[in-house]
XYZ file of C-alpha atoms in Angstrom:
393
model
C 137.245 59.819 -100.484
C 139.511 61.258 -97.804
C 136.461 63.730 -96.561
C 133.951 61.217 -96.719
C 136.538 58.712 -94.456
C 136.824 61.610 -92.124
C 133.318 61.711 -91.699
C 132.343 58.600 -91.658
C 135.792 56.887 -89.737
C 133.339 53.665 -89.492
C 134.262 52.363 -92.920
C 137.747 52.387 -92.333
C 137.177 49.427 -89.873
C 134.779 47.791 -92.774
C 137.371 48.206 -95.714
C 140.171 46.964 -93.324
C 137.663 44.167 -92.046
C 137.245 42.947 -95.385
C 141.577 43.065 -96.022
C 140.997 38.436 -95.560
C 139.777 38.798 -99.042
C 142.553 38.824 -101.622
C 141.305 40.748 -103.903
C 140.169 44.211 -101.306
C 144.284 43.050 -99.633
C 145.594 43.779 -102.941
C 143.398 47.049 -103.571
C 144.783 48.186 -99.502
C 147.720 47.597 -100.519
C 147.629 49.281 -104.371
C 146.521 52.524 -102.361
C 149.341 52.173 -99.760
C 152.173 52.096 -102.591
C 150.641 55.347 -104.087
C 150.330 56.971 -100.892
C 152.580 60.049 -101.618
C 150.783 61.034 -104.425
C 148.978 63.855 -101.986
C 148.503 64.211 -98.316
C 144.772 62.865 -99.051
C 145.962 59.517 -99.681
C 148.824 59.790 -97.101
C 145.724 60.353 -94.851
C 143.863 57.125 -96.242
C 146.429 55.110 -95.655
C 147.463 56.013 -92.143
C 143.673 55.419 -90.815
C 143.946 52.283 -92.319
C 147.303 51.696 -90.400
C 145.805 52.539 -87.244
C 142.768 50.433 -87.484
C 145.243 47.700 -88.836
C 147.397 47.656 -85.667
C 144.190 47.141 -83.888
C 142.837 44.790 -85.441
C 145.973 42.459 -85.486
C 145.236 42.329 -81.825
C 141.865 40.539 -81.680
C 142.982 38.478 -85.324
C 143.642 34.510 -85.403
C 144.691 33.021 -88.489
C 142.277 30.386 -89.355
C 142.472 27.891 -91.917
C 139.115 29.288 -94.236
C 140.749 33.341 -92.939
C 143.574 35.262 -94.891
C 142.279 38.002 -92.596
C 145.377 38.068 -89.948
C 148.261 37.406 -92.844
C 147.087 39.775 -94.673
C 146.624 42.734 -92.384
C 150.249 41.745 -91.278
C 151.457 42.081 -94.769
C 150.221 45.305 -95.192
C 151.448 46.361 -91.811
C 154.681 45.037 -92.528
C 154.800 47.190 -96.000
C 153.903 50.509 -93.876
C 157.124 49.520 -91.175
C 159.619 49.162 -93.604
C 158.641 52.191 -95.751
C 160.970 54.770 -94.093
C 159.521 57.684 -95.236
C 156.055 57.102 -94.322
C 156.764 56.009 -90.759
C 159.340 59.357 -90.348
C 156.525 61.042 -91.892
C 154.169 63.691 -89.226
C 151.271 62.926 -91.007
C 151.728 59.122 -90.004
C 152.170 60.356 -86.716
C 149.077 58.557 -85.416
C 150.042 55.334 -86.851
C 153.842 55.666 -85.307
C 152.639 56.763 -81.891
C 150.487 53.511 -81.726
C 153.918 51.488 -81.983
C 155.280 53.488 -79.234
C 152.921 52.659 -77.344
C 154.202 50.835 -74.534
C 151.047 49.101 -73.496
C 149.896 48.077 -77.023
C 153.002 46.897 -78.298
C 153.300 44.882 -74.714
C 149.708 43.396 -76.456
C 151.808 43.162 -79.749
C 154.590 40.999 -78.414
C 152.219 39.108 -76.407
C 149.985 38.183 -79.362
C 152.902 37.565 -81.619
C 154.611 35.234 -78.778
C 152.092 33.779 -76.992
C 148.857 32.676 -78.898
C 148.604 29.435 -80.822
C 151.594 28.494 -83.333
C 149.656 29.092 -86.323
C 148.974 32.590 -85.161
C 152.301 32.793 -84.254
C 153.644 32.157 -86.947
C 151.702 35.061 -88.905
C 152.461 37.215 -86.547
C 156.180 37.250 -85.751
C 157.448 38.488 -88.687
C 155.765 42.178 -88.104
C 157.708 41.823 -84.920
C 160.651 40.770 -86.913
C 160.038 44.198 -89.249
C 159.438 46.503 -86.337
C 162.874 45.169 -84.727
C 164.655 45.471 -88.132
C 163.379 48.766 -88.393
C 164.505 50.048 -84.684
C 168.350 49.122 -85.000
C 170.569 51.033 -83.554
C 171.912 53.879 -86.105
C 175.070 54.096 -84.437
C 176.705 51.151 -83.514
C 180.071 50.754 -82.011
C 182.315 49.649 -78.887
C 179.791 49.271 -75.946
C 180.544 51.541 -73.017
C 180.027 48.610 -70.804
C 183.230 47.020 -72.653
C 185.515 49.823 -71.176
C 184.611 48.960 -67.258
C 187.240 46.026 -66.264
C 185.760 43.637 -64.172
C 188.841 41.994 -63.409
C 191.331 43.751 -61.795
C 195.013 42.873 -63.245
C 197.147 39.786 -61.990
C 199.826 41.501 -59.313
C 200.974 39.659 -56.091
C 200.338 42.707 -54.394
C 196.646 42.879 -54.792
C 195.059 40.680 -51.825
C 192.123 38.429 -51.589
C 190.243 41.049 -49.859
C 191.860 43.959 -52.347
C 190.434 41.986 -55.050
C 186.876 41.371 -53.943
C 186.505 44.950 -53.195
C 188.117 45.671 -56.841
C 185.078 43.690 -58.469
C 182.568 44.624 -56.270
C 182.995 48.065 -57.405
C 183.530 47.471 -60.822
C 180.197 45.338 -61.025
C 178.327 48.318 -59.184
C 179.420 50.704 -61.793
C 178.784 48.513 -64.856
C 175.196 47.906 -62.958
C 174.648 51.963 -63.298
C 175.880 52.244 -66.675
C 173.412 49.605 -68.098
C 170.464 51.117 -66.688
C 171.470 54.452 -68.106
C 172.015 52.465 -71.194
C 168.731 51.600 -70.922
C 166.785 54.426 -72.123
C 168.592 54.973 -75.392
C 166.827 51.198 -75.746
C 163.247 51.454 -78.078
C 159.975 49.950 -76.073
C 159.277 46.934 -78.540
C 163.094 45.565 -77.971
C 163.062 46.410 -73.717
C 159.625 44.875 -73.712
C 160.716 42.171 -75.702
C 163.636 41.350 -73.612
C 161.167 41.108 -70.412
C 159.789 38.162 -72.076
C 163.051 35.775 -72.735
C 161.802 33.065 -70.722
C 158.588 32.468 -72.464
C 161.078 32.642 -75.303
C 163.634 29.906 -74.304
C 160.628 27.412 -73.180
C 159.180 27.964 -76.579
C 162.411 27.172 -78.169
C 163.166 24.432 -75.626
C 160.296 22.061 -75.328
C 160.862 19.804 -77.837
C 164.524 18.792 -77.052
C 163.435 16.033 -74.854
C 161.520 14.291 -77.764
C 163.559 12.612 -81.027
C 163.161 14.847 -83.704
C 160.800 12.675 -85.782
C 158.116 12.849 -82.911
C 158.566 16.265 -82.604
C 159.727 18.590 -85.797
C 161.066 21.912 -85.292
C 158.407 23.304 -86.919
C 157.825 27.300 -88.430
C 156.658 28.546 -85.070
C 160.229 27.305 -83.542
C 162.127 28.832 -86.585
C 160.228 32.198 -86.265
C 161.266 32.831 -82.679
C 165.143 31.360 -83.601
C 164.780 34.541 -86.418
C 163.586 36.636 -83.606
C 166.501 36.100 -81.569
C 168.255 36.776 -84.751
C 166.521 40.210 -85.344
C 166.996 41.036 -81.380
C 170.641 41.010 -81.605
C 170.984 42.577 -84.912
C 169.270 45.647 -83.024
C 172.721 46.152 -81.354
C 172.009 48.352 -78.515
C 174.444 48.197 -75.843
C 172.153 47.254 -72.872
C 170.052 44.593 -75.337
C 173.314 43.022 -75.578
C 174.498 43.020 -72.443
C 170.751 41.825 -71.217
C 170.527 39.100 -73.836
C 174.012 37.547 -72.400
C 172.539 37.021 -69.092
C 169.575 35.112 -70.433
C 169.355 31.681 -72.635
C 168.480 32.765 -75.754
C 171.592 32.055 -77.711
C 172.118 28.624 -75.690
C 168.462 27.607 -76.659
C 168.666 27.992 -80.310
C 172.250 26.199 -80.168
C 170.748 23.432 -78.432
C 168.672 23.288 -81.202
C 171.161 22.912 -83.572
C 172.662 20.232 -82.327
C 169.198 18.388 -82.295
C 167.861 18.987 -85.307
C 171.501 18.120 -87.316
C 169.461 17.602 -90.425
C 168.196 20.942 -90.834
C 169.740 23.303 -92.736
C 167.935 26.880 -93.098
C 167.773 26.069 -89.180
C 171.710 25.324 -89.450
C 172.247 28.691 -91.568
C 170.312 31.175 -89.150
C 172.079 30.038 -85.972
C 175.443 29.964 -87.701
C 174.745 33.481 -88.339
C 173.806 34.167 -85.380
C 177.473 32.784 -83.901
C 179.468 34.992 -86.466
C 177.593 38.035 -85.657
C 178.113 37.415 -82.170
C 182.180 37.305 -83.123
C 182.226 39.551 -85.564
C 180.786 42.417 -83.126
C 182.813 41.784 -80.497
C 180.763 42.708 -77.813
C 182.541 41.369 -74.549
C 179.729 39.945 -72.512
C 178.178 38.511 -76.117
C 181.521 36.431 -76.633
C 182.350 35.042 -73.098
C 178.877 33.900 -73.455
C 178.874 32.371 -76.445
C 182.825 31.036 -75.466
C 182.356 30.534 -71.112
C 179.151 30.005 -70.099
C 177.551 28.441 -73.181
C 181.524 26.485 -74.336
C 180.772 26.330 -78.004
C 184.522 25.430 -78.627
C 184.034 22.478 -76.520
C 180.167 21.405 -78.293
C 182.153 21.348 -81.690
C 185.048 19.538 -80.256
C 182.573 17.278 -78.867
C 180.550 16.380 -82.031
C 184.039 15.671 -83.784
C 185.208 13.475 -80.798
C 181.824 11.413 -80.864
C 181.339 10.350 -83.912
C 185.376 8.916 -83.643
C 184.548 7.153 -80.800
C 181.270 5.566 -81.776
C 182.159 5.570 -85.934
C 178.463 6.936 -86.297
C 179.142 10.217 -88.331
C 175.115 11.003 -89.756
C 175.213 14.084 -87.197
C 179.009 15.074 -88.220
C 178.027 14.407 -92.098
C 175.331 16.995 -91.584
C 177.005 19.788 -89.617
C 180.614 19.386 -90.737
C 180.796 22.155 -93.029
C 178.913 24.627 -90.234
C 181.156 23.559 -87.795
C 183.991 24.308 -89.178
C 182.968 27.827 -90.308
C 181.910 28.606 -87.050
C 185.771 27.295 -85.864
C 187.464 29.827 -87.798
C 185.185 32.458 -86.767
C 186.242 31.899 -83.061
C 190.065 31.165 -84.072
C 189.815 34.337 -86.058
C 189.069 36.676 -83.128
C 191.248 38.177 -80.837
C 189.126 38.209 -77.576
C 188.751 34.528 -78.219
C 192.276 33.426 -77.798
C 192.641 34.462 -73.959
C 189.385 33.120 -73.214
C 189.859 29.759 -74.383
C 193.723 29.182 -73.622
C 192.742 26.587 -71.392
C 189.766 24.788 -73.036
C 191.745 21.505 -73.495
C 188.870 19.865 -75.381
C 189.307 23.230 -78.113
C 192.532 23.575 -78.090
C 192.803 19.784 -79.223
C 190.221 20.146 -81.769
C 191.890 23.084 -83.038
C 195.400 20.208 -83.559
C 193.728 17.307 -84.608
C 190.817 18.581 -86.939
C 191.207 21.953 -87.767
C 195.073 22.234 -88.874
C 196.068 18.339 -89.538
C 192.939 17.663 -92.073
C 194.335 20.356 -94.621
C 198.269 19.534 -94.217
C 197.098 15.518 -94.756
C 194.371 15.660 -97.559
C 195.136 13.050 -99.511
C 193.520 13.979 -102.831
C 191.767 16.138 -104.526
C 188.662 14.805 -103.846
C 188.690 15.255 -100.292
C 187.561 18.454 -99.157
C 189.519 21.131 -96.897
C 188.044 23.118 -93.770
C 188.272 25.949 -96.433
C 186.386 24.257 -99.343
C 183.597 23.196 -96.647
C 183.436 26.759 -95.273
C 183.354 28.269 -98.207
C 180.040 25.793 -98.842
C 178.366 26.407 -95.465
C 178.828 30.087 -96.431
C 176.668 29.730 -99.669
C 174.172 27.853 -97.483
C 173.916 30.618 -95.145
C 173.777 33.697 -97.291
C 170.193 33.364 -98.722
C 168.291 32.956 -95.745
C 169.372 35.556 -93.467
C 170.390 39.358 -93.785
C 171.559 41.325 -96.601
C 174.183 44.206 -95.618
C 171.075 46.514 -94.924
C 167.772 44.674 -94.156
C 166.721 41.403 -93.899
C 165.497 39.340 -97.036
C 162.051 39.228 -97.839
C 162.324 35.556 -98.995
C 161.721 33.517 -95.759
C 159.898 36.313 -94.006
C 157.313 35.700 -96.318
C 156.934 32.263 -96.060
C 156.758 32.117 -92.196
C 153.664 34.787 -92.849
């Protein structure tokens, strides 16, 4: 089979043209899982990758079509198989998605055609970001430049401009070093946070029952997701400059009745403490004040005595509370947030010392709730669940 293929590479496009039927998908894919039974089937496979990849550029997914959710499927099974992709003999498949003008097409595709395609396609981006996380995480090198010179009466106005002027240029130099130790799909990816945000954005001026959230806003909330789970020191740094984190907050404030939607954003917020990265958490703390939204939401619903929204997010809330209170670089940051720093009085620490019985539940009891919520729709200690993946393709 592997001879005739190579001599007549036309029939891989017509077996991989025919992967919308279920039952020639499920004999693709019965090959793929015995592909390291001999470099002959290794061989297969990979042409099949390749004409794959290119076909899931000029793919739509159709109502009467399988055609594009199943050739992402079995893309999707030949990204997250390790061995294959580190393989040489796959080498034609993995050079493909190196490519940095076809996975520009990739992103584009996955991003920017119509939301049922979208929806099909994302999660291969999803697996291809999952797949290119940084192997050695740690303290970003940007983190060690002080921006801020120290607090001494002998530093001058002028002393101090200069201080940050030159602290900003050399943080500037260090990122774009930074930058090349950054894989194409996640810099390319990056380029394209605006088309993002307006994706994730344009239904916040509409009540939610006109216009649902929907799978296609979900999928690019899990990209964001799988984008900072990457963990590269410039993606970070990048990703704190743009809206991306702000947009899917904003939505979930709107959509207080969803709760997958409520589980992958809290995630999002703990990662974002629970790394540490500096520009990540005066983002998330500064620029974006989620102390002050959660005060807010608190404050609101004891002012107007309408608590549907507070009903609904109470328990996420409050986890995402003691994630901030728990971190050190959060203290210093929000020493002067009045609104927080109330919240943190009134809510947080008088609602345990005054339960009044039993039956009432703590900030502790509702974390520990919001934290079953959370764990089966987003990532496992090593990879991300197949579970919701699956549906969105």
């Amino acid at each position: 089979m592997a001879f005739f293929l190579d001599d007549n590479p036309e029939m891989n496009e017509k077996i991989i043209a025919s992967i919308g039927s279920g039952n020639f998908c499920n004999m693709i894919l019965s090959v793929a899982e015995t592909w390291q039974m001999s470099d002959y089937v290794h061989g297969i496979v990979v042409g099949w990758g390749v004409v794959a990849l290119r076909q899931y550029l000029d793919s739509v997914d159709t109502h009467d079509s399988d055609q594009l959710a199943n050739t992402v499927r079995f893309l999707r099974f030949l990204v997250r198989t390790n061995a294959f992709i580190h393989s040489q003999i796959s080498e034609p498949f993995v050079s493909l998605l190196n490519n940095d003008e076809y996975i520009t097409n990739m992103i584009d595709k996955a991003i920017g055609s119509d939301p049922d395609t979208c929806i099909c396609t994302i999660p291969l981006l999803i697996e291809i970001l999952v797949q290119n996380k940084n192997q050695k995480p740690g303290k970003s090198p940007l983190d060690s430049i002080i921006l801020n010179p120290p607090t001494s009466p002998k530093l001058s106005a002028e002393d101090t401009k200069i201080y940050q002027e030159k602290a900003m240029e050399a943080y500037r130099l260090l990122r774009e070093q930074l930058r090349d130790d950054v894989p194409p799909v996640i810099r390319i990816l990056l380029t394209r946070h605006e088309i993002l945000v307006q994706s994730l954005r344009n239904c916040l001026d509409k009540p939610e029952n006109e216009e649902p959230l929907g799978f296609f806003r979900f999928g690019v909330v899990k990209l964001v997701q799988a984008m900072l789970v990457t963990n590269y020191p410039y993606g970070n740094s990048f990703m704190a400059e743009t809206e991306l984190v702000s947009a899917c907050l904003d939505l979930f404030f709107h959509f207080f009745r969803h709760s997958i939607l409520h589980s992958v954003i809290a995630y999002i917020v703990r990662y974002i403490m629970a790394m540490g990265n500096r520009d990540l958490v005066e983002m998330l703390l500064v620029r974006i004040d989620l102390p002050g939204k959660i005060a807010k939401v608190f404050e609101d619903a004891d002012v107007s005595g309408d608590t549907e929204k507070l009903d609904n997010l109470r328990g996420y809330l409050k986890m995402l509370a003691v994630a901030i209170r728990n971190s050190s670089m959060a203290e210093p940051l929000l020493e002067d947030n009045v609104a927080w720093n109330r919240f943190v009085c009134d809510v947080l620490l008088r609602e345990d010392s005054t339960k009044a019985s039993p039956a009432e539940s703590s900030t502790q009891e509702e974390v520990a709730l919001a934290q079953k919520k959370i764990a089966r729709s987003n990532l496992t200690k090593k990879d991300f669940t197949d579970q919701l993946e699956d549906k969105l393709g």
